[in-house]
């Protein structure tokens, strides 16, 4: 189902938004991905992915309250939509089907 296809980074971002739930805003998402995956995330790539997934209907966003600490600028919080949940379920199902299709002998390997 092409309409639910997610790229790897989109899937990671969407999953991280779910993990953070009510605290899913740009910096928190970036830090959570970097902590969990030991992988650097550029702010530009993250913002681009968030906007793209919001446009696809996988995410909704809302502005928080203005914050003096941020120069009066409010945070933008993200949450997964029903469409986003379906995209994640589709991605998970496809991966599990692929894992289940691998013959045991193909993974009967030993580390040297």
CSV table of N, CA and C in Angstrom, one decimal:
chain,number,residue,atom,x,y,z
A,1,UNK,N,0.8,-1.2,0.0
A,1,UNK,CA,0.0,0.0,0.0
A,1,UNK,C,0.9,1.2,0.0
A,2,UNK,N,1.0,1.8,-1.1
A,2,UNK,CA,1.9,3.0,-1.3
A,2,UNK,C,1.5,4.2,-0.4
A,3,UNK,N,0.2,4.4,-0.2
A,3,UNK,CA,-0.2,5.6,0.6
A,3,UNK,C,0.3,5.5,2.0
A,4,UNK,N,0.7,4.4,2.5
A,4,UNK,CA,1.1,4.3,3.9
A,4,UNK,C,2.6,4.1,4.0
A,5,UNK,N,3.4,4.2,2.9
A,5,UNK,CA,4.8,4.0,3.0
A,5,UNK,C,5.5,5.1,3.7
A,6,UNK,N,6.5,4.7,4.6
A,6,UNK,CA,7.3,5.6,5.3
A,6,UNK,C,8.7,5.3,5.0
A,7,UNK,N,9.5,6.3,4.9
A,7,UNK,CA,11.0,6.2,4.8
A,7,UNK,C,11.5,5.8,6.2
A,8,UNK,N,12.7,5.4,6.3
A,8,UNK,CA,13.3,5.0,7.6
A,8,UNK,C,13.3,6.1,8.6
A,9,UNK,N,13.7,7.3,8.1
A,9,UNK,CA,13.8,8.5,9.0
A,9,UNK,C,12.4,8.9,9.4
A,10,UNK,N,11.4,8.9,8.5
A,10,UNK,CA,10.1,9.3,8.8
A,10,UNK,C,9.5,8.3,9.9
A,11,UNK,N,9.8,7.0,9.7
A,11,UNK,CA,9.3,6.1,10.7
A,11,UNK,C,9.9,6.3,12.1
A,12,UNK,N,11.2,6.6,12.1
A,12,UNK,CA,11.8,6.9,13.4
A,12,UNK,C,11.2,8.1,14.1
A,13,UNK,N,11.0,9.2,13.3
A,13,UNK,CA,10.5,10.4,13.8
A,13,UNK,C,9.0,10.2,14.3
A,14,UNK,N,8.2,9.5,13.5
A,14,UNK,CA,6.9,9.2,13.9
A,14,UNK,C,6.8,8.4,15.2
A,15,UNK,N,7.7,7.4,15.3
A,15,UNK,CA,7.7,6.5,16.5
A,15,UNK,C,8.2,7.4,17.7
A,16,UNK,N,9.1,8.3,17.5
A,16,UNK,CA,9.6,9.1,18.6
A,16,UNK,C,8.5,10.1,19.0
A,17,UNK,N,7.8,10.6,18.1
A,17,UNK,CA,6.6,11.5,18.5
A,17,UNK,C,5.7,10.7,19.4
A,18,UNK,N,5.5,9.4,19.1
A,18,UNK,CA,4.6,8.6,20.0
A,18,UNK,C,5.2,8.4,21.3
A,19,UNK,N,6.5,8.1,21.4
A,19,UNK,CA,7.2,7.9,22.6
A,19,UNK,C,7.1,9.1,23.5
A,20,UNK,N,7.3,10.3,22.9
A,20,UNK,CA,7.3,11.6,23.7
A,20,UNK,C,5.9,12.0,24.0
A,21,UNK,N,4.9,11.6,23.3
A,21,UNK,CA,3.5,11.9,23.5
A,21,UNK,C,3.3,13.4,23.6
A,22,UNK,N,2.9,13.9,24.8
A,22,UNK,CA,2.6,15.3,25.0
A,22,UNK,C,3.8,16.2,25.0
A,23,UNK,N,5.0,15.7,25.0
A,23,UNK,CA,6.2,16.5,25.0
A,23,UNK,C,7.0,16.4,23.7
A,24,UNK,N,6.3,16.1,22.6
A,24,UNK,CA,6.9,15.9,21.3
A,24,UNK,C,7.0,17.3,20.5
A,25,UNK,N,8.1,18.0,20.8
A,25,UNK,CA,8.4,19.2,20.0
A,25,UNK,C,9.8,19.0,19.5
A,26,UNK,N,10.2,19.9,18.5
A,26,UNK,CA,11.5,19.7,17.7
A,26,UNK,C,12.7,19.3,18.5
A,27,UNK,N,13.1,20.1,19.5
A,27,UNK,CA,14.3,19.8,20.2
A,27,UNK,C,14.2,18.5,21.0
A,28,UNK,N,13.1,18.2,21.6
A,28,UNK,CA,12.9,17.0,22.4
A,28,UNK,C,12.9,15.7,21.4
A,29,UNK,N,12.3,15.9,20.3
A,29,UNK,CA,12.3,14.8,19.3
A,29,UNK,C,13.8,14.5,18.9
A,30,UNK,N,14.5,15.6,18.5
A,30,UNK,CA,15.9,15.4,18.1
A,30,UNK,C,16.7,14.7,19.2
A,31,UNK,N,16.6,15.2,20.4
A,31,UNK,CA,17.4,14.6,21.5
A,31,UNK,C,17.0,13.2,21.8
A,32,UNK,N,15.8,12.8,21.7
A,32,UNK,CA,15.3,11.5,21.9
A,32,UNK,C,15.9,10.5,20.9
A,33,UNK,N,15.8,10.9,19.6
A,33,UNK,CA,16.4,10.1,18.5
A,33,UNK,C,17.9,9.9,18.7
A,34,UNK,N,18.6,11.0,19.0
A,34,UNK,CA,20.0,10.9,19.2
A,34,UNK,C,20.4,10.0,20.4
A,35,UNK,N,19.6,10.1,21.5
A,35,UNK,CA,19.9,9.3,22.6
A,35,UNK,C,19.6,7.8,22.4
A,36,UNK,N,18.5,7.5,21.8
A,36,UNK,CA,18.1,6.1,21.6
A,36,UNK,C,18.8,5.4,20.4
A,37,UNK,N,19.2,6.2,19.4
A,37,UNK,CA,19.8,5.6,18.2
A,37,UNK,C,21.3,5.9,18.1
A,38,UNK,N,21.8,6.7,19.0
A,38,UNK,CA,23.2,7.1,19.0
A,38,UNK,C,23.5,7.6,17.5
A,39,UNK,N,22.7,8.5,17.1
A,39,UNK,CA,22.8,8.9,15.7
A,39,UNK,C,22.5,10.4,15.7
A,40,UNK,N,23.3,11.2,15.0
A,40,UNK,CA,23.1,12.7,15.0
A,40,UNK,C,22.0,13.0,14.0
A,41,UNK,N,21.2,14.0,14.4
A,41,UNK,CA,20.0,14.4,13.6
A,41,UNK,C,20.2,15.9,13.3
A,42,UNK,N,20.1,16.3,12.1
A,42,UNK,CA,20.2,17.7,11.8
A,42,UNK,C,18.8,18.3,12.0
A,43,UNK,N,18.8,19.5,12.5
A,43,UNK,CA,17.5,20.2,12.7
A,43,UNK,C,16.8,20.4,11.4
A,44,UNK,N,17.5,20.7,10.4
A,44,UNK,CA,16.8,20.9,9.1
A,44,UNK,C,16.1,19.6,8.6
A,45,UNK,N,16.8,18.5,8.7
A,45,UNK,CA,16.2,17.2,8.2
A,45,UNK,C,15.0,16.9,9.1
A,46,UNK,N,15.1,17.1,10.4
A,46,UNK,CA,14.0,16.8,11.3
A,46,UNK,C,12.8,17.7,11.0
A,47,UNK,N,13.0,19.0,10.8
A,47,UNK,CA,11.9,20.0,10.5
A,47,UNK,C,11.3,19.7,9.2
A,48,UNK,N,12.1,19.3,8.2
A,48,UNK,CA,11.6,18.9,6.9
A,48,UNK,C,10.7,17.7,7.0
A,49,UNK,N,11.1,16.7,7.8
A,49,UNK,CA,10.3,15.5,7.9
A,49,UNK,C,9.0,15.7,8.7
A,50,UNK,N,9.1,16.6,9.7
A,50,UNK,CA,7.9,16.9,10.5
A,50,UNK,C,6.9,17.6,9.6
A,51,UNK,N,7.3,18.6,8.8
A,51,UNK,CA,6.4,19.3,7.9
A,51,UNK,C,5.8,18.4,6.8
A,52,UNK,N,6.7,17.5,6.3
A,52,UNK,CA,6.2,16.6,5.2
A,52,UNK,C,5.2,15.6,5.8
A,53,UNK,N,5.4,15.1,7.0
A,53,UNK,CA,4.4,14.1,7.6
A,53,UNK,C,3.2,14.8,8.0
A,54,UNK,N,3.3,16.1,8.4
A,54,UNK,CA,2.0,16.8,8.7
A,54,UNK,C,1.2,17.1,7.5
A,55,UNK,N,1.9,17.4,6.4
A,55,UNK,CA,1.2,17.5,5.1
A,55,UNK,C,0.6,16.2,4.6
A,56,UNK,N,1.2,15.1,4.9
A,56,UNK,CA,0.7,13.8,4.5
A,56,UNK,C,-0.5,13.4,5.4
A,57,UNK,N,-0.7,14.1,6.5
A,57,UNK,CA,-1.7,13.7,7.5
A,57,UNK,C,-1.3,12.7,8.5
A,58,UNK,N,0.0,12.5,8.7
A,58,UNK,CA,0.5,11.5,9.7
A,58,UNK,C,0.6,12.2,11.0
A,59,UNK,N,0.8,13.5,11.0
A,59,UNK,CA,1.0,14.3,12.3
A,59,UNK,C,0.1,15.5,12.3
A,60,UNK,N,-0.3,15.9,13.5
A,60,UNK,CA,-1.0,17.2,13.7
A,60,UNK,C,0.0,18.0,14.6
A,61,UNK,N,-0.2,19.3,14.6
A,61,UNK,CA,0.7,20.1,15.5
A,61,UNK,C,-0.2,21.2,16.1
A,62,UNK,N,0.3,21.7,17.2
A,62,UNK,CA,-0.3,22.8,17.9
A,62,UNK,C,0.8,23.6,18.5
A,63,UNK,N,0.5,24.9,18.7
A,63,UNK,CA,1.5,25.8,19.3
A,63,UNK,C,1.3,25.8,20.8
A,64,UNK,N,2.4,25.8,21.5
A,64,UNK,CA,2.3,25.9,23.0
A,64,UNK,C,2.3,27.4,23.3
A,65,UNK,N,2.4,27.6,24.6
A,65,UNK,CA,2.4,29.0,25.1
A,65,UNK,C,3.8,29.7,24.8
A,66,UNK,N,3.7,31.0,24.5
A,66,UNK,CA,5.0,31.7,24.4
A,66,UNK,C,5.9,31.6,25.6
A,67,UNK,N,7.2,31.5,25.4
A,67,UNK,CA,8.1,31.2,26.5
A,67,UNK,C,9.2,32.3,26.6
A,68,UNK,N,9.3,32.9,27.7
A,68,UNK,CA,10.4,34.0,27.8
A,68,UNK,C,11.8,33.4,27.6
A,69,UNK,N,11.9,32.2,28.0
A,69,UNK,CA,13.2,31.5,27.8
A,69,UNK,C,13.6,31.3,26.4
A,70,UNK,N,12.6,31.3,25.5
A,70,UNK,CA,12.8,31.1,24.0
A,70,UNK,C,12.5,32.5,23.3
A,71,UNK,N,12.7,33.6,24.0
A,71,UNK,CA,12.5,34.9,23.4
A,71,UNK,C,11.0,35.2,23.1
A,72,UNK,N,10.1,34.6,23.8
A,72,UNK,CA,8.7,34.7,23.5
A,72,UNK,C,8.1,33.8,22.4
A,73,UNK,N,9.0,33.0,21.9
A,73,UNK,CA,8.6,32.1,20.8
A,73,UNK,C,8.0,30.8,21.4
A,74,UNK,N,6.8,30.4,20.9
A,74,UNK,CA,6.2,29.2,21.5
A,74,UNK,C,6.8,28.0,20.8
A,75,UNK,N,6.7,26.8,21.5
A,75,UNK,CA,7.1,25.5,20.9
A,75,UNK,C,5.9,25.0,20.1
A,76,UNK,N,6.3,24.2,19.1
A,76,UNK,CA,5.3,23.5,18.3
A,76,UNK,C,5.3,22.1,18.7
A,77,UNK,N,4.2,21.6,19.2
A,77,UNK,CA,4.0,20.2,19.7
A,77,UNK,C,3.4,19.4,18.6
A,78,UNK,N,3.8,18.1,18.4
A,78,UNK,CA,3.3,17.2,17.4
A,78,UNK,C,2.7,16.0,18.1
A,79,UNK,N,1.6,15.5,17.4
A,79,UNK,CA,1.0,14.2,17.8
A,79,UNK,C,0.7,13.4,16.6
A,80,UNK,N,0.7,12.1,16.8
A,80,UNK,CA,0.3,11.2,15.7
A,80,UNK,C,-1.2,11.2,15.5
A,81,UNK,N,-1.6,11.2,14.2
A,81,UNK,CA,-3.0,11.1,13.8
A,81,UNK,C,-3.4,9.7,13.6
A,82,UNK,N,-4.6,9.4,13.4
A,82,UNK,CA,-5.1,8.0,13.0
A,82,UNK,C,-4.4,7.5,11.8
A,83,UNK,N,-4.2,8.4,10.8
A,83,UNK,CA,-3.6,8.1,9.5
A,83,UNK,C,-2.1,7.7,9.8
A,84,UNK,N,-1.5,8.5,10.7
A,84,UNK,CA,-0.1,8.2,11.1
A,84,UNK,C,0.0,6.8,11.8
A,85,UNK,N,-0.9,6.6,12.7
A,85,UNK,CA,-0.9,5.3,13.4
A,85,UNK,C,-1.0,4.1,12.4
A,86,UNK,N,-1.9,4.3,11.4
A,86,UNK,CA,-2.1,3.3,10.3
A,86,UNK,C,-0.8,3.1,9.5
A,87,UNK,N,-0.1,4.2,9.2
A,87,UNK,CA,1.2,4.1,8.5
A,87,UNK,C,2.2,3.3,9.3
A,88,UNK,N,2.3,3.6,10.6
A,88,UNK,CA,3.2,2.8,11.5
A,88,UNK,C,2.8,1.3,11.6
A,89,UNK,N,1.5,1.1,11.7
A,89,UNK,CA,1.1,-0.3,11.7
A,89,UNK,C,1.4,-1.1,10.4
A,90,UNK,N,1.2,-0.4,9.3
A,90,UNK,CA,1.6,-0.9,8.0
A,90,UNK,C,3.1,-1.3,7.9
A,91,UNK,N,3.9,-0.3,8.3
A,91,UNK,CA,5.3,-0.5,8.3
A,91,UNK,C,5.7,-1.7,9.2
A,92,UNK,N,5.2,-1.7,10.4
A,92,UNK,CA,5.5,-2.8,11.3
A,92,UNK,C,5.1,-4.2,10.7
A,93,UNK,N,3.9,-4.2,10.1
A,93,UNK,CA,3.4,-5.5,9.5
A,93,UNK,C,4.3,-5.9,8.4
A,94,UNK,N,4.7,-5.0,7.5
A,94,UNK,CA,5.6,-5.4,6.4
A,94,UNK,C,6.9,-5.9,6.9
A,95,UNK,N,7.5,-5.3,7.9
A,95,UNK,CA,8.7,-5.7,8.5
A,95,UNK,C,8.6,-7.1,9.1
A,96,UNK,N,7.5,-7.3,9.9
A,96,UNK,CA,7.3,-8.7,10.5
A,96,UNK,C,7.1,-9.7,9.4
A,97,UNK,N,6.4,-9.4,8.4
A,97,UNK,CA,6.2,-10.4,7.3
A,97,UNK,C,7.5,-10.8,6.6
A,98,UNK,N,8.4,-9.8,6.5
A,98,UNK,CA,9.7,-10.1,5.9
A,98,UNK,C,10.5,-10.9,6.9
A,99,UNK,N,10.5,-10.6,8.2
A,99,UNK,CA,11.2,-11.4,9.1
A,99,UNK,C,10.7,-12.9,9.1
A,100,UNK,N,9.4,-13.0,9.1
A,100,UNK,CA,8.8,-14.3,9.1
A,100,UNK,C,9.1,-15.1,7.8
A,101,UNK,N,9.4,-14.4,6.8
A,101,UNK,CA,9.7,-15.1,5.5
A,101,UNK,C,11.1,-15.6,5.4
A,102,UNK,N,12.0,-15.2,6.2
A,102,UNK,CA,13.4,-15.6,6.2
A,102,UNK,C,13.5,-17.0,6.7
A,103,UNK,N,14.1,-17.9,5.9
A,103,UNK,CA,14.3,-19.3,6.3
A,103,UNK,C,15.3,-19.3,7.5
A,104,UNK,N,15.0,-20.2,8.5
A,104,UNK,CA,15.9,-20.3,9.6
A,104,UNK,C,17.4,-20.5,9.2
A,105,UNK,N,17.6,-21.3,8.2
A,105,UNK,CA,18.9,-21.6,7.8
A,105,UNK,C,19.7,-20.3,7.3
A,106,UNK,N,18.9,-19.3,6.8
A,106,UNK,CA,19.6,-18.1,6.3
A,106,UNK,C,20.2,-17.3,7.5
A,107,UNK,N,19.6,-17.5,8.7
A,107,UNK,CA,20.1,-16.8,9.9
A,107,UNK,C,20.9,-17.7,10.8
A,108,UNK,N,21.2,-18.9,10.4
A,108,UNK,CA,22.0,-19.8,11.3
A,108,UNK,C,23.4,-19.5,11.1
A,109,UNK,N,23.9,-18.3,11.6
A,109,UNK,CA,25.2,-17.9,11.5
A,109,UNK,C,25.9,-17.8,12.8
A,110,UNK,N,27.2,-17.9,12.8
A,110,UNK,CA,27.9,-17.8,14.1
A,110,UNK,C,28.9,-16.6,13.9
A,111,UNK,N,29.1,-15.9,15.0
A,111,UNK,CA,30.2,-14.8,15.0
A,111,UNK,C,31.5,-15.5,15.2
A,112,UNK,N,32.5,-15.0,14.5
A,112,UNK,CA,33.8,-15.5,14.7
A,112,UNK,C,34.7,-14.6,15.5
